[in-house]
PDB file of C-alpha atoms in Angstrom:
ATOM      1  CA  UNK A 289       3.457  83.443 -81.459  1.00 70.00           C
ATOM      2  CA  UNK A 290       4.722  83.174 -84.881  1.00 83.00           C
ATOM      3  CA  UNK A 291       4.616  80.148 -86.864  1.00 86.00           C
ATOM      4  CA  UNK A 292       8.028  78.715 -88.484  1.00 87.00           C
ATOM      5  CA  UNK A 293       7.945  76.293 -91.562  1.00 91.00           C
ATOM      6  CA  UNK A 294      11.074  74.200 -92.019  1.00 90.00           C
ATOM      7  CA  UNK A 295      12.370  71.542 -94.108  1.00 93.00           C
ATOM      8  CA  UNK A 296      14.418  68.834 -92.219  1.00 92.00           C
ATOM      9  CA  UNK A 297      16.757  66.095 -93.382  1.00 95.00           C
ATOM     10  CA  UNK A 298      16.048  62.519 -92.649  1.00 95.00           C
ATOM     11  CA  UNK A 299      19.017  62.705 -90.014  1.00 95.00           C
ATOM     12  CA  UNK A 300      17.305  65.314 -88.575  1.00 95.00           C
ATOM     13  CA  UNK A 301      13.884  63.696 -88.086  1.00 95.00           C
ATOM     14  CA  UNK A 302      15.874  60.530 -86.666  1.00 96.00           C
ATOM     15  CA  UNK A 303      17.624  62.883 -84.144  1.00 95.00           C
ATOM     16  CA  UNK A 304      14.176  64.671 -83.285  1.00 96.00           C
ATOM     17  CA  UNK A 305      12.386  61.401 -82.737  1.00 96.00           C
ATOM     18  CA  UNK A 306      15.568  60.213 -80.434  1.00 95.00           C
ATOM     19  CA  UNK A 307      15.161  63.475 -78.391  1.00 95.00           C
ATOM     20  CA  UNK A 308      11.572  63.100 -78.121  1.00 95.00           C
ATOM     21  CA  UNK A 309      11.940  59.603 -76.933  1.00 94.00           C
ATOM     22  CA  UNK A 310      14.456  60.224 -74.629  1.00 93.00           C
ATOM     23  CA  UNK A 311      12.947  63.118 -73.010  1.00 94.00           C
ATOM     24  CA  UNK A 312       9.525  61.809 -73.009  1.00 95.00           C
ATOM     25  CA  UNK A 313       8.191  64.697 -75.424  1.00 96.00           C
ATOM     26  CA  UNK A 314       4.671  64.285 -77.078  1.00 96.00           C
ATOM     27  CA  UNK A 315       5.016  66.435 -80.325  1.00 96.00           C
ATOM     28  CA  UNK A 316       7.603  67.751 -82.620  1.00 94.00           C
ATOM     29  CA  UNK A 317       6.882  71.462 -82.072  1.00 93.00           C
ATOM     30  CA  UNK A 318       7.437  71.061 -78.335  1.00 95.00           C
ATOM     31  CA  UNK A 319      10.800  69.268 -78.853  1.00 96.00           C
ATOM     32  CA  UNK A 320      11.928  71.839 -81.292  1.00 94.00           C
ATOM     33  CA  UNK A 321      11.149  74.386 -78.760  1.00 93.00           C
ATOM     34  CA  UNK A 322      12.931  72.998 -76.101  1.00 94.00           C
ATOM     35  CA  UNK A 323      16.024  71.897 -78.238  1.00 94.00           C
ATOM     36  CA  UNK A 324      16.528  75.651 -79.485  1.00 93.00           C
ATOM     37  CA  UNK A 325      15.877  77.286 -75.980  1.00 92.00           C
ATOM     38  CA  UNK A 326      18.342  74.899 -74.665  1.00 89.00           C
ATOM     39  CA  UNK A 327      20.848  75.645 -77.478  1.00 89.00           C
ATOM     40  CA  UNK A 328      20.311  79.256 -77.167  1.00 88.00           C
ATOM     41  CA  UNK A 329      21.010  79.382 -73.469  1.00 85.00           C
ATOM     42  CA  UNK A 330      23.968  77.103 -73.780  1.00 82.00           C
ATOM     43  CA  UNK A 331      25.626  79.463 -76.677  1.00 83.00           C
ATOM     44  CA  UNK A 332      25.247  82.299 -74.229  1.00 82.00           C
ATOM     45  CA  UNK A 333      26.500  80.697 -70.935  1.00 77.00           C
ATOM     46  CA  UNK A 334      23.385  80.056 -69.222  1.00 71.00           C
ATOM     47  CA  UNK A 335      23.023  76.223 -70.075  1.00 60.00           C
ATOM     48  CA  UNK A 336      22.138  73.829 -67.160  1.00 64.00           C
ATOM     49  CA  UNK A 337      23.616  70.467 -66.616  1.00 69.00           C
ATOM     50  CA  UNK A 338      24.529  67.899 -69.661  1.00 69.00           C
ATOM     51  CA  UNK A 339      22.802  64.733 -69.553  1.00 75.00           C
ATOM     52  CA  UNK A 340      24.760  61.472 -70.684  1.00 81.00           C
ATOM     53  CA  UNK A 341      22.066  59.088 -69.535  1.00 80.00           C
ATOM     54  CA  UNK A 342      21.104  58.423 -73.026  1.00 78.00           C
ATOM     55  CA  UNK A 343      24.688  57.413 -73.794  1.00 81.00           C
ATOM     56  CA  UNK A 344      24.697  54.529 -71.548  1.00 83.00           C
ATOM     57  CA  UNK A 345      25.519  51.055 -72.840  1.00 83.00           C
ATOM     58  CA  UNK A 346      26.572  52.547 -76.218  1.00 82.00           C
ATOM     59  CA  UNK A 347      29.936  50.858 -76.335  1.00 82.00           C
ATOM     60  CA  UNK A 348      28.220  47.492 -75.901  1.00 83.00           C
ATOM     61  CA  UNK A 349      26.908  47.953 -79.207  1.00 83.00           C
ATOM     62  CA  UNK A 350      30.569  47.305 -80.719  1.00 84.00           C
ATOM     63  CA  UNK A 351      32.534  44.223 -80.702  1.00 81.00           C
ATOM     64  CA  UNK A 352      35.440  43.204 -78.577  1.00 84.00           C
ATOM     65  CA  UNK A 353      38.810  43.268 -79.669  1.00 84.00           C
ATOM     66  CA  UNK A 354      39.526  39.339 -80.023  1.00 85.00           C
ATOM     67  CA  UNK A 355      43.397  40.062 -79.610  1.00 86.00           C
ATOM     68  CA  UNK A 356      43.809  42.794 -77.067  1.00 85.00           C
ATOM     69  CA  UNK A 357      47.388  44.184 -76.258  1.00 85.00           C
ATOM     70  CA  UNK A 358      46.743  44.355 -72.790  1.00 84.00           C
ATOM     71  CA  UNK A 359      45.056  41.531 -70.557  1.00 83.00           C
ATOM     72  CA  UNK A 360      43.474  43.929 -67.872  1.00 84.00           C
ATOM     73  CA  UNK A 361      44.162  47.709 -66.757  1.00 83.00           C
ATOM     74  CA  UNK A 362      47.031  46.867 -64.671  1.00 87.00           C
ATOM     75  CA  UNK A 363      48.958  45.613 -67.332  1.00 86.00           C
ATOM     76  CA  UNK A 364      47.995  48.949 -69.635  1.00 84.00           C
ATOM     77  CA  UNK A 365      50.255  50.914 -66.968  1.00 86.00           C
ATOM     78  CA  UNK A 366      52.708  48.328 -65.839  1.00 83.00           C
ATOM     79  CA  UNK A 367      55.920  48.717 -67.466  1.00 74.00           C
ATOM     80  CA  UNK A 368      57.548  45.453 -68.876  1.00 68.00           C
ATOM     81  CA  UNK A 369      61.229  45.013 -68.903  1.00 50.00           C
TER      82      UNK A 369
END
């Protein structure tokens, strides 16, 4: 197997660390192999399922609107006359 050396940005390092944590991958080289393999499979139409579990709870990081236009979901769809 050949060796590839690459320079990465701080953003890439951060995303790679997140990928390793979510997937429970021990080494950077293994994480990069998996990411590249899945990216190639996805680009040629042989990708598997997409996992969204890492996004669970993401919306809770943001503040709630203090003055919402609608009190609940029903008000959103009910027409007021």
